[in-house]
C-alpha cells in the first residue's frame, strides 16, 4: 500500500472539513494533513479513509473519527517532549498524531490482536511510540507516571481514579464519559488535590472495557 498524491489531496479536503467544524490548532491540522490514515484501515475501507467518520479496524473496534481525534488532541495542547499516556491504542492513528507532535507517547491496548498488529505497523510508518503496552488502561501506567497528559479513546462509564492520580500538576486528562454517548471531559490538575473539570460536546465511542479477558 502506498501514499499517493491523490491521498494527499483527500487529506487536504479532510483538513478543510475539520476547520469548518471548528478545529483551529495548526499543529494538529498539519499532523492530520501528513498522516496516511488510509494505511491504518483495512483495504476494503480505503475509499472511506478521508471521510470524517469512524471505521471498523477488527476485534469489534474502530479507528476514531478524524474530528474526534482532532478535538481530543487540541484539548491536550501538546508541546514537544510532553509525556503522554494514551488509553486504547487501536489502529495507532491517534498515537501517530501524538508522535508527530513530538510527544513521548505511552499507549495501552487491551485487545491482543490489535496490540500485536499496531506494534508492528506503527514503526514501519516511522511513528515510534516510547512504549506500547498490552493491558488494562483502567490502572493507567503507575511505573511511568506522572504524565503531562492522559487521553482516553474509548467511552468511559466513569473516570478512573488512577488516571487522575497519574497527572502532573498542570497536567490534563481528556476522557469521554458516559454509557450510550459520551460527554468529552477535560480535567486539569491545579494542585495535588484540586482538579478543574470542563465539559464539551457529546461523542460516540466504543466502550472502555474493564479487565484483560482475551
Ligand atoms: N485511538 C484509537 C481508537 C480505538 S477505539 C485509534 O485511533 O484507532 C478504542 C480502543 O480502546 C479499542 O482498540 C479498545 O480495544 C481499547 N480499549 C477498550 N477498553 C480498554 C482498556 N480497558 N484498556 C486499554 N484499551 C482499551
GROMACS .gro file of N, CA, C and O and ligand atoms in nm, residues 57 61-64 69 86-95 108-111 114 135-138 153-154 206-211, ligand 1:
model
  158
   57UNK      N    1  -1.185  -0.158   1.260
   57UNK     CA    2  -1.044  -0.197   1.245
   57UNK      C    3  -1.022  -0.340   1.291
   57UNK      O    4  -0.910  -0.381   1.317
   61UNK      N    5  -1.356  -0.317   1.708
   61UNK     CA    6  -1.315  -0.182   1.745
   61UNK      C    7  -1.316  -0.092   1.623
   61UNK      O    8  -1.331  -0.139   1.510
   62UNK      N    9  -1.300   0.038   1.646
   62UNK     CA   10  -1.300   0.134   1.535
   62UNK      C   11  -1.180   0.227   1.543
   62UNK      O   12  -1.124   0.247   1.650
   63UNK      N   13  -1.143   0.279   1.426
   63UNK     CA   14  -1.048   0.392   1.423
   63UNK      C   15  -1.137   0.514   1.446
   63UNK      O   16  -1.241   0.530   1.382
   64UNK      N   17  -1.098   0.600   1.540
   64UNK     CA   18  -1.184   0.714   1.575
   64UNK      C   19  -1.204   0.807   1.456
   64UNK      O   20  -1.118   0.817   1.367
   69UNK      N   21  -1.051   1.277   1.690
   69UNK     CA   22  -0.906   1.276   1.715
   69UNK      C   23  -0.855   1.420   1.726
   69UNK      O   24  -0.781   1.456   1.819
   86UNK      N   25  -0.174   0.732   2.636
   86UNK     CA   26  -0.297   0.710   2.560
   86UNK      C   27  -0.358   0.578   2.603
   86UNK      O   28  -0.286   0.478   2.617
   87UNK      N   29  -0.490   0.577   2.622
   87UNK     CA   30  -0.557   0.451   2.655
   87UNK      C   31  -0.646   0.413   2.540
   87UNK      O   32  -0.736   0.489   2.501
   88UNK      N   33  -0.620   0.295   2.481
   88UNK     CA   34  -0.693   0.250   2.363
   88UNK      C   35  -0.612   0.277   2.237
   88UNK      O   36  -0.647   0.364   2.157
   89UNK      N   37  -0.503   0.203   2.219
   89UNK     CA   38  -0.414   0.224   2.103
   89UNK      C   39  -0.489   0.201   1.972
   89UNK      O   40  -0.470   0.276   1.876
   90UNK      N   41  -0.571   0.095   1.969
   90UNK     CA   42  -0.649   0.063   1.850
   90UNK      C   43  -0.562   0.054   1.726
   90UNK      O   44  -0.462  -0.017   1.724
   91UNK      N   45  -0.599   0.128   1.622
   91UNK     CA   46  -0.524   0.126   1.496
   91UNK      C   47  -0.389   0.195   1.508
   91UNK      O   48  -0.304   0.180   1.421
   92UNK      N   49  -0.372   0.278   1.611
   92UNK     CA   50  -0.248   0.355   1.625
   92UNK      C   51  -0.255   0.492   1.560
   92UNK      O   52  -0.157   0.567   1.563
   93UNK      N   53  -0.370   0.527   1.503
   93UNK     CA   54  -0.379   0.656   1.433
   93UNK      C   55  -0.363   0.774   1.531
   93UNK      O   56  -0.282   0.865   1.506
   94UNK      N   57  -0.436   0.770   1.641
   94UNK     CA   58  -0.421   0.876   1.741
   94UNK      C   59  -0.278   0.879   1.796
   94UNK      O   60  -0.221   0.986   1.819
   95UNK      N   61  -0.221   0.761   1.814
   95UNK     CA   62  -0.081   0.752   1.861
   95UNK      C   63   0.010   0.825   1.762
   95UNK      O   64   0.098   0.902   1.803
  108UNK      N   65  -0.172   0.213   2.577
  108UNK     CA   66  -0.217   0.083   2.629
  108UNK      C   67  -0.335   0.032   2.546
  108UNK      O   68  -0.428   0.109   2.517
  109UNK      N   69  -0.333  -0.097   2.512
  109UNK     CA   70  -0.445  -0.159   2.439
  109UNK      C   71  -0.478  -0.293   2.503
  109UNK      O   72  -0.389  -0.372   2.533
  110UNK      N   73  -0.608  -0.320   2.524
  110UNK     CA   74  -0.646  -0.445   2.590
  110UNK      C   75  -0.678  -0.560   2.494
  110UNK      O   76  -0.694  -0.674   2.535
  111UNK      N   77  -0.690  -0.530   2.365
  111UNK     CA   78  -0.717  -0.636   2.267
  111UNK      C   79  -0.583  -0.683   2.210
  111UNK      O   80  -0.515  -0.608   2.140
  114UNK      N   81  -0.520  -0.641   1.823
  114UNK     CA   82  -0.490  -0.504   1.780
  114UNK      C   83  -0.354  -0.460   1.830
  114UNK      O   84  -0.278  -0.395   1.758
  135UNK      N   85  -0.251  -0.434   2.795
  135UNK     CA   86  -0.301  -0.439   2.931
  135UNK      C   87  -0.429  -0.360   2.948
  135UNK      O   88  -0.489  -0.316   2.850
  136UNK      N   89  -0.467  -0.341   3.074
  136UNK     CA   90  -0.592  -0.273   3.108
  136UNK      C   91  -0.565  -0.128   3.146
  136UNK      O   92  -0.503  -0.100   3.248
  137UNK      N   93  -0.617  -0.038   3.064
  137UNK     CA   94  -0.594   0.104   3.084
  137UNK      C   95  -0.656   0.163   3.209
  137UNK      O   96  -0.623   0.275   3.247
  138UNK      N   97  -0.748   0.090   3.274
  138UNK     CA   98  -0.810   0.145   3.396
  138UNK      C   99  -0.706   0.175   3.504
  138UNK      O  100  -0.728   0.260   3.589
  153UNK      N  101  -0.936   0.698   2.466
  153UNK     CA  102  -1.001   0.698   2.335
  153UNK      C  103  -1.114   0.594   2.327
  153UNK      O  104  -1.149   0.548   2.220
  154UNK      N  105  -1.169   0.559   2.443
  154UNK     CA  106  -1.286   0.471   2.449
  154UNK      C  107  -1.384   0.533   2.549
  154UNK      O  108  -1.343   0.609   2.637
  206UNK      N  109  -1.653   0.351   2.117
  206UNK     CA  110  -1.667   0.211   2.160
  206UNK      C  111  -1.633   0.209   2.311
  206UNK      O  112  -1.564   0.297   2.360
  207UNK      N  113  -1.687   0.108   2.384
  207UNK     CA  114  -1.672   0.113   2.530
  207UNK      C  115  -1.530   0.090   2.582
  207UNK      O  116  -1.452   0.015   2.523
  208UNK      N  117  -1.501   0.160   2.691
  208UNK     CA  118  -1.377   0.142   2.768
  208UNK      C  119  -1.408   0.023   2.860
  208UNK      O  120  -1.487   0.035   2.953
  209UNK      N  121  -1.351  -0.093   2.827
  209UNK     CA  122  -1.387  -0.217   2.895
  209UNK      C  123  -1.290  -0.248   3.008
  209UNK      O  124  -1.171  -0.219   2.998
  210UNK      N  125  -1.344  -0.314   3.110
  210UNK     CA  126  -1.261  -0.347   3.225
  210UNK      C  127  -1.206  -0.488   3.210
  210UNK      O  128  -1.265  -0.571   3.142
  211UNK      N  129  -1.090  -0.514   3.268
  211UNK     CA  130  -1.027  -0.646   3.275
  211UNK      C  131  -0.971  -0.694   3.141
  211UNK      O  132  -1.035  -0.677   3.038
  215LIG     N1  133  -0.709   0.553   1.942
  215LIG     C1  134  -0.770   0.452   1.858
  215LIG     C2  135  -0.917   0.435   1.891
  215LIG     C3  136  -0.953   0.293   1.900
  215LIG     S1  137  -1.113   0.260   1.966
  215LIG     C4  138  -0.749   0.482   1.711
  215LIG     O1  139  -0.712   0.595   1.678
  215LIG     O2  140  -0.765   0.392   1.630
  215LIG     C5  141  -1.079   0.238   2.139
  215LIG     C6  142  -0.979   0.134   2.177
  215LIG     O3  143  -0.979   0.122   2.319
  215LIG     C7  144  -1.010  -0.006   2.123
  215LIG     O4  145  -0.900  -0.052   2.049
  215LIG     C8  146  -1.030  -0.091   2.251
  215LIG     O5  147  -0.985  -0.224   2.238
  215LIG     C9  148  -0.950  -0.012   2.353
  215LIG     N2  149  -0.988  -0.037   2.493
  215LIG    C10  150  -1.111  -0.059   2.546
  215LIG     N3  151  -1.104  -0.078   2.679
  215LIG    C11  152  -0.971  -0.071   2.712
  215LIG    C12  153  -0.898  -0.085   2.834
  215LIG     N4  154  -0.959  -0.114   2.950
  215LIG     N5  155  -0.764  -0.070   2.831
  215LIG    C13  156  -0.699  -0.042   2.714
  215LIG     N6  157  -0.761  -0.028   2.596
  215LIG    C14  158  -0.896  -0.044   2.593
   0.00000   0.00000   0.00000
